[in-house]
Amino acid sequence: MLTSFGILFGFLFGFFLKRSHYCIAGGLRDITLEKNISGLISVLLIIFIQAGIFSR
């Protein structure tokens, strides 16, 4: 049950990121080159949300 939920969540989240043209690699590049930390905040937010969901 948990595996199927994880796969479904992954597909939906990936679809959302693809439709919004969000790129994690581009966000990390902006951190190093442009010193823009908005990409870091969004990457950390994604990590914390997924850790919270799947730590149960």
mmCIF file of N, CA, C and O in Angstrom:
data_model
loop_
_atom_site.group_PDB
_atom_site.id
_atom_site.type_symbol
_atom_site.label_atom_id
_atom_site.label_comp_id
_atom_site.label_asym_id
_atom_site.label_seq_id
_atom_site.Cartn_x
_atom_site.Cartn_y
_atom_site.Cartn_z
ATOM 1 N N MET A 1 0.826 -1.196 0.000
ATOM 2 C CA MET A 1 0.000 0.000 0.000
ATOM 3 C C MET A 1 0.868 1.257 0.000
ATOM 4 O O MET A 1 0.630 2.180 -0.752
ATOM 5 N N LEU A 2 1.896 1.262 0.865
ATOM 6 C CA LEU A 2 2.762 2.433 0.959
ATOM 7 C C LEU A 2 3.572 2.620 -0.327
ATOM 8 O O LEU A 2 3.767 3.749 -0.777
ATOM 9 N N THR A 3 3.985 1.527 -0.934
ATOM 10 C CA THR A 3 4.746 1.617 -2.174
ATOM 11 C C THR A 3 3.899 2.198 -3.297
ATOM 12 O O THR A 3 4.363 3.057 -4.047
ATOM 13 N N SER A 4 2.666 1.761 -3.399
ATOM 14 C CA SER A 4 1.802 2.292 -4.458
ATOM 15 C C SER A 4 1.499 3.774 -4.216
ATOM 16 O O SER A 4 1.412 4.548 -5.165
ATOM 17 N N PHE A 5 1.360 4.172 -2.947
ATOM 18 C CA PHE A 5 1.163 5.584 -2.641
ATOM 19 C C PHE A 5 2.395 6.394 -3.022
ATOM 20 O O PHE A 5 2.284 7.481 -3.580
ATOM 21 N N GLY A 6 3.570 5.857 -2.748
ATOM 22 C CA GLY A 6 4.811 6.543 -3.091
ATOM 23 C C GLY A 6 4.970 6.713 -4.594
ATOM 24 O O GLY A 6 5.388 7.773 -5.070
ATOM 25 N N ILE A 7 4.633 5.689 -5.336
ATOM 26 C CA ILE A 7 4.732 5.775 -6.797
ATOM 27 C C ILE A 7 3.725 6.778 -7.343
ATOM 28 O O ILE A 7 4.065 7.613 -8.189
ATOM 29 N N LEU A 8 2.499 6.728 -6.839
ATOM 30 C CA LEU A 8 1.478 7.680 -7.281
ATOM 31 C C LEU A 8 1.878 9.113 -6.924
ATOM 32 O O LEU A 8 1.769 10.021 -7.757
ATOM 33 N N PHE A 9 2.358 9.313 -5.705
ATOM 34 C CA PHE A 9 2.798 10.645 -5.286
ATOM 35 C C PHE A 9 3.962 11.128 -6.152
ATOM 36 O O PHE A 9 4.005 12.288 -6.553
ATOM 37 N N GLY A 10 4.896 10.242 -6.448
ATOM 38 C CA GLY A 10 6.038 10.605 -7.283
ATOM 39 C C GLY A 10 5.619 11.023 -8.684
ATOM 40 O O GLY A 10 6.123 12.004 -9.231
ATOM 41 N N PHE A 11 4.705 10.289 -9.275
ATOM 42 C CA PHE A 11 4.220 10.647 -10.613
ATOM 43 C C PHE A 11 3.487 11.984 -10.609
ATOM 44 O O PHE A 11 3.699 12.825 -11.482
ATOM 45 N N LEU A 12 2.621 12.185 -9.621
ATOM 46 C CA LEU A 12 1.878 13.447 -9.552
ATOM 47 C C LEU A 12 2.800 14.625 -9.282
ATOM 48 O O LEU A 12 2.665 15.693 -9.892
ATOM 49 N N PHE A 13 3.751 14.444 -8.379
ATOM 50 C CA PHE A 13 4.689 15.518 -8.068
ATOM 51 C C PHE A 13 5.591 15.812 -9.261
ATOM 52 O O PHE A 13 5.856 16.965 -9.587
ATOM 53 N N GLY A 14 6.043 14.774 -9.941
ATOM 54 C CA GLY A 14 6.861 14.967 -11.142
ATOM 55 C C GLY A 14 6.087 15.658 -12.248
ATOM 56 O O GLY A 14 6.620 16.521 -12.955
ATOM 57 N N PHE A 15 4.821 15.294 -12.413
ATOM 58 C CA PHE A 15 3.979 15.949 -13.411
ATOM 59 C C PHE A 15 3.819 17.435 -13.092
ATOM 60 O O PHE A 15 3.921 18.291 -13.966
ATOM 61 N N PHE A 16 3.604 17.747 -11.805
ATOM 62 C CA PHE A 16 3.470 19.138 -11.386
ATOM 63 C C PHE A 16 4.752 19.925 -11.658
ATOM 64 O O PHE A 16 4.713 21.050 -12.160
ATOM 65 N N LEU A 17 5.898 19.334 -11.333
ATOM 66 C CA LEU A 17 7.169 20.022 -11.568
ATOM 67 C C LEU A 17 7.428 20.214 -13.059
ATOM 68 O O LEU A 17 7.941 21.251 -13.484
ATOM 69 N N LYS A 18 7.070 19.240 -13.854
ATOM 70 C CA LYS A 18 7.264 19.340 -15.303
ATOM 71 C C LYS A 18 6.374 20.426 -15.896
ATOM 72 O O LYS A 18 6.821 21.214 -16.736
ATOM 73 N N ARG A 19 5.129 20.488 -15.463
ATOM 74 C CA ARG A 19 4.197 21.501 -15.985
ATOM 75 C C ARG A 19 4.588 22.911 -15.557
ATOM 76 O O ARG A 19 4.326 23.873 -16.260
ATOM 77 N N SER A 20 5.202 23.046 -14.385
ATOM 78 C CA SER A 20 5.576 24.383 -13.904
ATOM 79 C C SER A 20 6.968 24.783 -14.373
ATOM 80 O O SER A 20 7.443 25.854 -14.017
ATOM 81 N N HIS A 21 7.634 23.916 -15.150
ATOM 82 C CA HIS A 21 8.979 24.182 -15.683
ATOM 83 C C HIS A 21 9.980 24.439 -14.571
ATOM 84 O O HIS A 21 10.861 25.283 -14.687
ATOM 85 N N TYR A 22 9.851 23.704 -13.463
ATOM 86 C CA TYR A 22 10.770 23.826 -12.342
ATOM 87 C C TYR A 22 11.907 22.846 -12.552
ATOM 88 O O TYR A 22 11.697 21.682 -12.886
ATOM 89 N N CYS A 23 13.120 23.318 -12.342
ATOM 90 C CA CYS A 23 14.290 22.463 -12.529
ATOM 91 C C CYS A 23 15.176 22.577 -11.294
ATOM 92 O O CYS A 23 15.659 23.666 -10.963
ATOM 93 N N ILE A 24 15.388 21.476 -10.593
ATOM 94 C CA ILE A 24 16.211 21.497 -9.392
ATOM 95 C C ILE A 24 17.660 21.808 -9.738
ATOM 96 O O ILE A 24 18.327 22.562 -9.038
ATOM 97 N N ALA A 25 18.150 21.255 -10.840
ATOM 98 C CA ALA A 25 19.529 21.521 -11.240
ATOM 99 C C ALA A 25 19.734 23.006 -11.550
ATOM 100 O O ALA A 25 20.762 23.588 -11.202
ATOM 101 N N GLY A 26 18.758 23.624 -12.193
ATOM 102 C CA GLY A 26 18.854 25.061 -12.473
ATOM 103 C C GLY A 26 18.844 25.888 -11.201
ATOM 104 O O GLY A 26 19.542 26.897 -11.087
ATOM 105 N N GLY A 27 18.056 25.458 -10.220
ATOM 106 C CA GLY A 27 18.031 26.155 -8.935
ATOM 107 C C GLY A 27 19.357 26.059 -8.207
ATOM 108 O O GLY A 27 19.828 27.036 -7.616
ATOM 109 N N LEU A 28 19.973 24.876 -8.254
ATOM 110 C CA LEU A 28 21.282 24.714 -7.627
ATOM 111 C C LEU A 28 22.353 25.513 -8.368
ATOM 112 O O LEU A 28 23.275 26.048 -7.748
ATOM 113 N N ARG A 29 22.235 25.605 -9.679
ATOM 114 C CA ARG A 29 23.175 26.412 -10.457
ATOM 115 C C ARG A 29 23.054 27.889 -10.080
ATOM 116 O O ARG A 29 24.053 28.590 -9.952
ATOM 117 N N ASP A 30 21.824 28.356 -9.894
ATOM 118 C CA ASP A 30 21.623 29.751 -9.508
ATOM 119 C C ASP A 30 22.226 30.058 -8.143
ATOM 120 O O ASP A 30 22.693 31.168 -7.907
ATOM 121 N N ILE A 31 22.229 29.083 -7.252
ATOM 122 C CA ILE A 31 22.822 29.287 -5.933
ATOM 123 C C ILE A 31 24.318 29.547 -6.068
ATOM 124 O O ILE A 31 24.858 30.474 -5.464
ATOM 125 N N THR A 32 24.989 28.736 -6.874
ATOM 126 C CA THR A 32 26.439 28.853 -6.971
ATOM 127 C C THR A 32 26.877 30.023 -7.836
ATOM 128 O O THR A 32 27.843 30.696 -7.504
ATOM 129 N N LEU A 33 26.186 30.280 -8.928
ATOM 130 C CA LEU A 33 26.639 31.316 -9.845
ATOM 131 C C LEU A 33 26.100 32.704 -9.521
ATOM 132 O O LEU A 33 26.831 33.691 -9.587
ATOM 133 N N GLU A 34 24.835 32.784 -9.182
ATOM 134 C CA GLU A 34 24.192 34.088 -9.000
ATOM 135 C C GLU A 34 23.968 34.442 -7.533
ATOM 136 O O GLU A 34 23.437 35.515 -7.241
ATOM 137 N N LYS A 35 24.335 33.547 -6.620
ATOM 138 C CA LYS A 35 24.129 33.744 -5.181
ATOM 139 C C LYS A 35 22.664 34.022 -4.850
ATOM 140 O O LYS A 35 22.335 34.794 -3.965
ATOM 141 N N ASN A 36 21.770 33.357 -5.586
ATOM 142 C CA ASN A 36 20.332 33.488 -5.381
ATOM 143 C C ASN A 36 19.874 32.281 -4.575
ATOM 144 O O ASN A 36 19.927 31.151 -5.056
ATOM 145 N N ILE A 37 19.389 32.496 -3.338
ATOM 146 C CA ILE A 37 19.065 31.369 -2.469
ATOM 147 C C ILE A 37 17.620 30.904 -2.576
ATOM 148 O O ILE A 37 17.206 30.019 -1.846
ATOM 149 N N SER A 38 16.840 31.472 -3.465
ATOM 150 C CA SER A 38 15.454 31.004 -3.597
ATOM 151 C C SER A 38 15.420 29.555 -4.081
ATOM 152 O O SER A 38 14.519 28.798 -3.720
ATOM 153 N N GLY A 39 16.382 29.153 -4.881
ATOM 154 C CA GLY A 39 16.465 27.760 -5.309
ATOM 155 C C GLY A 39 16.778 26.831 -4.153
ATOM 156 O O GLY A 39 16.246 25.725 -4.064
ATOM 157 N N LEU A 40 17.623 27.288 -3.232
ATOM 158 C CA LEU A 40 17.960 26.479 -2.066
ATOM 159 C C LEU A 40 16.744 26.291 -1.169
ATOM 160 O O LEU A 40 16.497 25.196 -0.670
ATOM 161 N N ILE A 41 15.973 27.333 -0.990
ATOM 162 C CA ILE A 41 14.786 27.252 -0.145
ATOM 163 C C ILE A 41 13.787 26.255 -0.734
ATOM 164 O O ILE A 41 13.213 25.444 -0.019
ATOM 165 N N SER A 42 13.600 26.293 -2.040
ATOM 166 C CA SER A 42 12.645 25.372 -2.649
ATOM 167 C C SER A 42 13.146 23.926 -2.608
ATOM 168 O O SER A 42 12.350 23.009 -2.395
ATOM 169 N N VAL A 43 14.442 23.708 -2.785
ATOM 170 C CA VAL A 43 14.986 22.348 -2.704
ATOM 171 C C VAL A 43 14.842 21.817 -1.279
ATOM 172 O O VAL A 43 14.436 20.668 -1.068
ATOM 173 N N LEU A 44 15.147 22.631 -0.287
ATOM 174 C CA LEU A 44 14.997 22.197 1.101
ATOM 175 C C LEU A 44 13.537 21.934 1.448
ATOM 176 O O LEU A 44 13.223 20.994 2.182
ATOM 177 N N LEU A 45 12.643 22.736 0.912
ATOM 178 C CA LEU A 45 11.213 22.529 1.148
ATOM 179 C C LEU A 45 10.757 21.186 0.574
ATOM 180 O O LEU A 45 10.025 20.439 1.228
ATOM 181 N N ILE A 46 11.209 20.869 -0.614
ATOM 182 C CA ILE A 46 10.871 19.581 -1.228
ATOM 183 C C ILE A 46 11.409 18.423 -0.391
ATOM 184 O O ILE A 46 10.704 17.449 -0.125
ATOM 185 N N ILE A 47 12.647 18.538 0.078
ATOM 186 C CA ILE A 47 13.251 17.468 0.878
ATOM 187 C C ILE A 47 12.497 17.285 2.190
ATOM 188 O O ILE A 47 12.206 16.159 2.607
ATOM 189 N N PHE A 48 12.171 18.381 2.871
ATOM 190 C CA PHE A 48 11.477 18.277 4.154
ATOM 191 C C PHE A 48 10.063 17.713 3.993
ATOM 192 O O PHE A 48 9.603 16.932 4.832
ATOM 193 N N ILE A 49 9.372 18.090 2.942
ATOM 194 C CA ILE A 49 8.022 17.560 2.724
ATOM 195 C C ILE A 49 8.074 16.061 2.468
ATOM 196 O O ILE A 49 7.310 15.289 3.054
ATOM 197 N N GLN A 50 8.983 15.635 1.616
ATOM 198 C CA GLN A 50 9.077 14.206 1.325
ATOM 199 C C GLN A 50 9.542 13.428 2.545
ATOM 200 O O GLN A 50 9.071 12.318 2.801
ATOM 201 N N ALA A 51 10.459 13.979 3.313
ATOM 202 C CA ALA A 51 10.919 13.287 4.534
ATOM 203 C C ALA A 51 9.780 13.170 5.535
ATOM 204 O O ALA A 51 9.642 12.140 6.208
ATOM 205 N N GLY A 52 8.973 14.199 5.660
ATOM 206 C CA GLY A 52 7.840 14.148 6.577
ATOM 207 C C GLY A 52 6.796 13.145 6.166
ATOM 208 O O GLY A 52 6.210 12.456 7.006
ATOM 209 N N ILE A 53 6.544 13.052 4.882
ATOM 210 C CA ILE A 53 5.533 12.111 4.401
ATOM 211 C C ILE A 53 5.984 10.672 4.554
ATOM 212 O O ILE A 53 5.232 9.809 5.002
ATOM 213 N N PHE A 54 7.233 10.397 4.213
ATOM 214 C CA PHE A 54 7.688 9.000 4.158
ATOM 215 C C PHE A 54 8.397 8.545 5.422
ATOM 216 O O PHE A 54 8.881 7.414 5.479
ATOM 217 N N SER A 55 8.454 9.361 6.468
ATOM 218 C CA SER A 55 9.103 8.921 7.700
ATOM 219 C C SER A 55 8.147 8.144 8.599
ATOM 220 O O SER A 55 8.569 7.598 9.604
ATOM 221 N N ARG A 56 6.905 8.112 8.262
ATOM 222 C CA ARG A 56 5.922 7.408 9.102
ATOM 223 C C ARG A 56 5.953 5.951 8.905
ATOM 224 O O ARG A 56 6.113 5.238 8.172
#
